[in-house]
mmCIF file of C-alpha atoms in Angstrom:
data_model
loop_
_atom_site.group_PDB
_atom_site.id
_atom_site.type_symbol
_atom_site.label_atom_id
_atom_site.label_comp_id
_atom_site.label_asym_id
_atom_site.label_seq_id
_atom_site.Cartn_x
_atom_site.Cartn_y
_atom_site.Cartn_z
ATOM 1 C CA MET A 203 16.461 -14.608 -1.494
ATOM 2 C CA SER A 204 13.076 -16.192 -0.989
ATOM 3 C CA ALA A 205 11.707 -19.085 -2.947
ATOM 4 C CA PRO A 206 9.018 -18.293 -5.512
ATOM 5 C CA LEU A 207 5.527 -18.848 -4.196
ATOM 6 C CA THR A 208 2.113 -19.085 -5.684
ATOM 7 C CA VAL A 209 0.107 -16.659 -3.599
ATOM 8 C CA SER A 210 -3.562 -15.941 -3.835
ATOM 9 C CA SER A 211 -4.264 -12.314 -4.587
ATOM 10 C CA GLU A 212 -7.284 -12.485 -2.310
ATOM 11 C CA PRO A 213 -6.423 -11.046 1.107
ATOM 12 C CA VAL A 214 -7.210 -13.078 4.177
ATOM 13 C CA ASP A 215 -9.723 -11.827 6.714
ATOM 14 C CA ALA A 216 -8.325 -8.951 8.768
ATOM 15 C CA PRO A 217 -11.287 -7.108 10.287
ATOM 16 C CA GLU A 218 -9.165 -4.172 11.476
ATOM 17 C CA LEU A 219 -8.291 -3.383 7.849
ATOM 18 C CA GLU A 220 -11.627 -3.948 6.170
ATOM 19 C CA PRO A 221 -12.425 -1.096 3.775
ATOM 20 C CA ALA A 222 -15.868 -0.707 5.390
ATOM 21 C CA LYS A 223 -14.110 0.263 8.644
ATOM 22 C CA ILE A 224 -11.952 2.947 7.007
ATOM 23 C CA SER A 225 -13.676 6.269 7.608
ATOM 24 C CA SER A 226 -11.094 8.821 6.480
ATOM 25 C CA ARG A 227 -7.903 9.344 4.529
ATOM 26 C CA ASN A 228 -5.994 9.243 7.837
ATOM 27 C CA GLY A 229 -7.587 5.874 8.553
ATOM 28 C CA ALA A 230 -6.496 4.673 5.121
ATOM 29 C CA ALA A 231 -2.937 5.883 5.776
ATOM 30 C CA GLN A 232 -2.923 4.011 9.097
ATOM 31 C CA ALA A 233 -4.172 0.848 7.394
ATOM 32 C CA LEU A 234 -1.420 1.188 4.782
ATOM 33 C CA ALA A 235 1.086 1.401 7.651
ATOM 34 C CA VAL A 236 -0.179 -2.003 8.812
ATOM 35 C CA VAL A 237 0.497 -3.375 5.320
ATOM 36 C CA ARG A 238 3.977 -1.821 5.464
ATOM 37 C CA ASP A 239 4.644 -3.502 8.807
ATOM 38 C CA GLY A 240 3.547 -6.842 7.344
ATOM 39 C CA VAL A 241 5.899 -6.359 4.394
ATOM 40 C CA ILE A 242 8.782 -5.545 6.741
ATOM 41 C CA THR A 243 8.252 -8.353 9.257
ATOM 42 C CA GLY A 244 6.391 -10.970 7.246
ATOM 43 C CA GLU A 245 3.861 -11.075 10.100
ATOM 44 C CA GLY A 246 0.613 -9.403 11.064
ATOM 45 C CA PRO A 247 -2.978 -9.257 9.896
ATOM 46 C CA THR A 248 -2.166 -8.794 6.204
ATOM 47 C CA THR A 249 -0.027 -11.942 6.146
ATOM 48 C CA ARG A 250 -2.258 -14.168 8.281
ATOM 49 C CA GLY A 251 -2.989 -17.533 6.722
ATOM 50 C CA ARG A 252 -0.219 -17.490 4.130
ATOM 51 C CA VAL A 253 3.532 -17.780 3.860
ATOM 52 C CA HIS A 254 5.080 -14.326 3.697
ATOM 53 C CA PHE A 255 8.769 -13.517 3.800
ATOM 54 C CA SER A 256 10.041 -10.348 5.433
ATOM 55 C CA ARG A 257 10.896 -7.464 3.094
ATOM 56 C CA ALA A 258 8.849 -9.114 0.318
ATOM 57 C CA LEU A 259 5.827 -7.638 -1.434
ATOM 58 C CA ASP A 260 3.465 -10.046 -3.142
ATOM 59 C CA ALA A 261 0.192 -9.864 -5.048
ATOM 60 C CA ALA A 262 -1.883 -10.062 -1.857
ATOM 61 C CA ASP A 263 -0.053 -7.022 -0.415
ATOM 62 C CA ALA A 264 -0.855 -5.050 -3.574
ATOM 63 C CA VAL A 265 -4.502 -6.114 -3.298
ATOM 64 C CA TRP A 266 -4.588 -4.930 0.331
ATOM 65 C CA CYS A 267 -3.260 -1.529 -0.711
ATOM 66 C CA ALA A 268 -5.794 -1.209 -3.534
ATOM 67 C CA ARG A 269 -8.685 -2.221 -1.264
ATOM 68 C CA ILE A 270 -7.632 0.296 1.383
ATOM 69 C CA LEU A 271 -7.190 3.131 -1.114
ATOM 70 C CA THR A 272 -10.587 2.533 -2.706
ATOM 71 C CA ALA A 273 -12.619 2.200 0.493
ATOM 72 C CA SER A 274 -16.030 3.784 0.017
ATOM 73 C CA ALA A 275 -15.394 6.512 2.627
ATOM 74 C CA VAL A 276 -12.429 7.868 0.635
ATOM 75 C CA GLU A 277 -13.277 6.881 -2.944
ATOM 76 C CA HIS A 278 -14.330 10.378 -4.018
ATOM 77 C CA GLN A 279 -11.529 12.193 -2.166
ATOM 78 C CA PRO A 280 -8.091 12.805 -3.627
ATOM 79 C CA VAL A 281 -5.240 10.643 -2.373
ATOM 80 C CA SER A 282 -3.680 12.459 0.587
ATOM 81 C CA ARG A 283 -0.005 13.093 1.155
ATOM 82 C CA ALA A 284 -0.136 10.763 4.177
ATOM 83 C CA GLU A 285 -1.489 7.941 2.009
ATOM 84 C CA ALA A 286 1.083 8.606 -0.711
ATOM 85 C CA SER A 287 3.839 8.670 1.934
ATOM 86 C CA ALA A 288 2.662 5.330 3.302
ATOM 87 C CA LEU A 289 2.848 3.867 -0.204
ATOM 88 C CA PHE A 290 6.394 5.181 -0.610
ATOM 89 C CA GLU A 291 7.263 3.533 2.728
ATOM 90 C CA ILE A 292 5.862 0.213 1.494
ATOM 91 C CA ASP A 293 7.833 0.601 -1.726
ATOM 92 C CA HIS A 294 11.014 1.261 0.232
ATOM 93 C CA ALA A 295 10.406 -1.644 2.627
ATOM 94 C CA ALA A 296 9.873 -4.214 -0.124
ATOM 95 C CA THR A 297 13.241 -5.403 -1.377
ATOM 96 C CA GLU A 298 11.713 -8.364 -3.207
ATOM 97 C CA ARG A 299 8.635 -8.282 -5.453
ATOM 98 C CA SER A 300 6.331 -11.008 -6.700
ATOM 99 C CA ASP A 301 3.285 -8.911 -7.614
ATOM 100 C CA GLU A 302 3.861 -8.646 -11.387
ATOM 101 C CA GLY A 303 4.157 -4.849 -11.197
ATOM 102 C CA ARG A 304 0.732 -4.208 -9.681
ATOM 103 C CA PHE A 305 2.095 -2.265 -6.688
ATOM 104 C CA ASP A 306 4.327 -0.071 -8.875
ATOM 105 C CA ASP A 307 1.295 0.781 -11.017
ATOM 106 C CA LEU A 308 -0.790 1.555 -7.923
ATOM 107 C CA LEU A 309 1.983 3.675 -6.399
ATOM 108 C CA ALA A 310 2.414 5.744 -9.559
ATOM 109 C CA LYS A 311 -1.319 6.309 -9.992
ATOM 110 C CA ALA A 312 -1.883 7.197 -6.324
ATOM 111 C CA VAL A 313 1.029 9.644 -6.269
ATOM 112 C CA VAL A 314 -0.085 11.294 -9.521
ATOM 113 C CA HIS A 315 -3.651 11.468 -8.145
ATOM 114 C CA HIS A 316 -2.295 13.257 -5.071
ATOM 115 C CA ALA A 317 -0.012 15.534 -7.107
ATOM 116 C CA ALA A 318 -2.746 16.538 -9.542
ATOM 117 C CA SER A 319 -5.317 17.258 -6.846
ATOM 118 C CA ALA A 320 -2.805 19.150 -4.684
ATOM 119 C CA SER A 321 -2.076 21.268 -7.774
ATOM 120 C CA GLY A 322 -5.735 22.146 -8.214
ATOM 121 C CA LEU A 323 -6.269 19.829 -11.180
ATOM 122 C CA PRO A 324 -9.397 17.681 -11.443
ATOM 123 C CA VAL A 325 -9.005 13.985 -10.664
ATOM 124 C CA PRO A 326 -11.410 11.081 -11.140
ATOM 125 C CA ALA A 327 -12.711 8.876 -8.348
ATOM 126 C CA ARG A 328 -10.093 6.545 -6.950
ATOM 127 C CA THR A 329 -11.764 3.426 -8.348
ATOM 128 C CA ILE A 330 -11.185 4.854 -11.822
ATOM 129 C CA ALA A 331 -7.769 6.445 -11.253
ATOM 130 C CA LEU A 332 -6.244 3.454 -9.464
ATOM 131 C CA SER A 333 -7.729 0.762 -11.701
ATOM 132 C CA PRO A 334 -5.093 -1.458 -13.320
ATOM 133 C CA GLU A 335 -7.149 -1.422 -16.525
ATOM 134 C CA ILE A 336 -7.184 2.366 -16.933
ATOM 135 C CA PRO A 337 -3.975 4.009 -18.147
ATOM 136 C CA ILE A 338 -2.708 6.943 -16.121
ATOM 137 C CA ALA A 339 -2.443 8.989 -19.330
ATOM 138 C CA SER A 340 -6.231 8.943 -19.665
ATOM 139 C CA TRP A 341 -6.707 11.143 -16.586
ATOM 140 C CA GLY A 342 -3.321 12.311 -15.241
ATOM 141 C CA PRO A 343 -1.590 15.581 -16.112
ATOM 142 C CA THR A 344 0.240 15.297 -19.414
ATOM 143 C CA GLN A 345 2.913 17.826 -18.461
ATOM 144 C CA ALA A 346 4.640 18.416 -15.156
ATOM 145 C CA VAL A 347 4.363 22.154 -15.817
ATOM 146 C CA SER A 348 0.745 21.947 -14.616
ATOM 147 C CA VAL A 349 1.791 20.300 -11.334
ATOM 148 C CA ASP A 350 2.747 22.408 -8.321
ATOM 149 C CA ALA A 351 6.559 22.650 -7.971
ATOM 150 C CA GLU A 352 6.453 21.916 -4.224
ATOM 151 C CA VAL A 353 4.566 18.677 -4.897
ATOM 152 C CA LEU A 354 7.104 17.665 -7.549
ATOM 153 C CA GLU A 355 9.939 18.416 -5.105
ATOM 154 C CA TRP A 356 8.228 16.250 -2.488
ATOM 155 C CA ILE A 357 7.878 13.368 -4.964
ATOM 156 C CA ALA A 358 11.538 13.732 -5.986
ATOM 157 C CA SER A 359 12.614 13.709 -2.329
ATOM 158 C CA GLN A 360 10.655 10.490 -1.762
ATOM 159 C CA MET A 361 12.398 8.870 -4.702
ATOM 160 C CA ARG A 362 15.973 9.946 -3.906
ATOM 161 C CA GLY A 363 18.256 7.160 -2.760
ATOM 162 C CA ARG A 364 15.723 4.428 -3.483
ATOM 163 C CA PRO A 365 17.127 1.220 -4.897
ATOM 164 C CA ARG A 366 14.065 0.867 -7.153
ATOM 165 C CA SER A 367 12.712 3.664 -9.249
ATOM 166 C CA ASN A 368 9.208 3.975 -10.600
ATOM 167 C CA ARG A 369 9.477 4.887 -14.287
ATOM 168 C CA THR A 370 6.107 6.634 -14.398
ATOM 169 C CA LEU A 371 6.984 8.889 -11.470
ATOM 170 C CA MET A 372 10.481 9.510 -12.836
ATOM 171 C CA LYS A 373 8.952 10.755 -16.100
ATOM 172 C CA LEU A 374 6.601 13.101 -14.265
ATOM 173 C CA VAL A 375 9.353 14.597 -12.085
ATOM 174 C CA ALA A 376 11.816 14.836 -14.986
ATOM 175 C CA ALA A 377 9.316 16.602 -17.223
#
């Protein structure tokens, strides 16, 4: 178990991951994979300049994910399955958390954003949908019946066998 750290939530400079350089949802998914690799190894551009333990997710990692997902090139597009998958991979890789729940909130909102849009439901811009200040209930589907069954099955398959469960996503799938 790692020692508790005080970590700045401001990411260090990593030009290859700057939101201005993300030009598509695939680019965002690739950038999220870099965050995942940093979580797994404790090394790489997202951990540069700070102490980071392997398999740990901290506030700076959550900030990286939020910055990537709200890059201007993708802000008005729905979260893609590739991006949602990358977030699930980060969630699975992180056995320790010190982000005060920010990543779990981001994961739930991004997955619901993907699920709603893939089901033909309207979704707000990512900066609104993924904001920690805006509750998911203000824009997300209120009943799973309006969400495509295949999308719900995909979400359930991503959650099976995970040591941590996201309560918001569990409620959506269970409904």
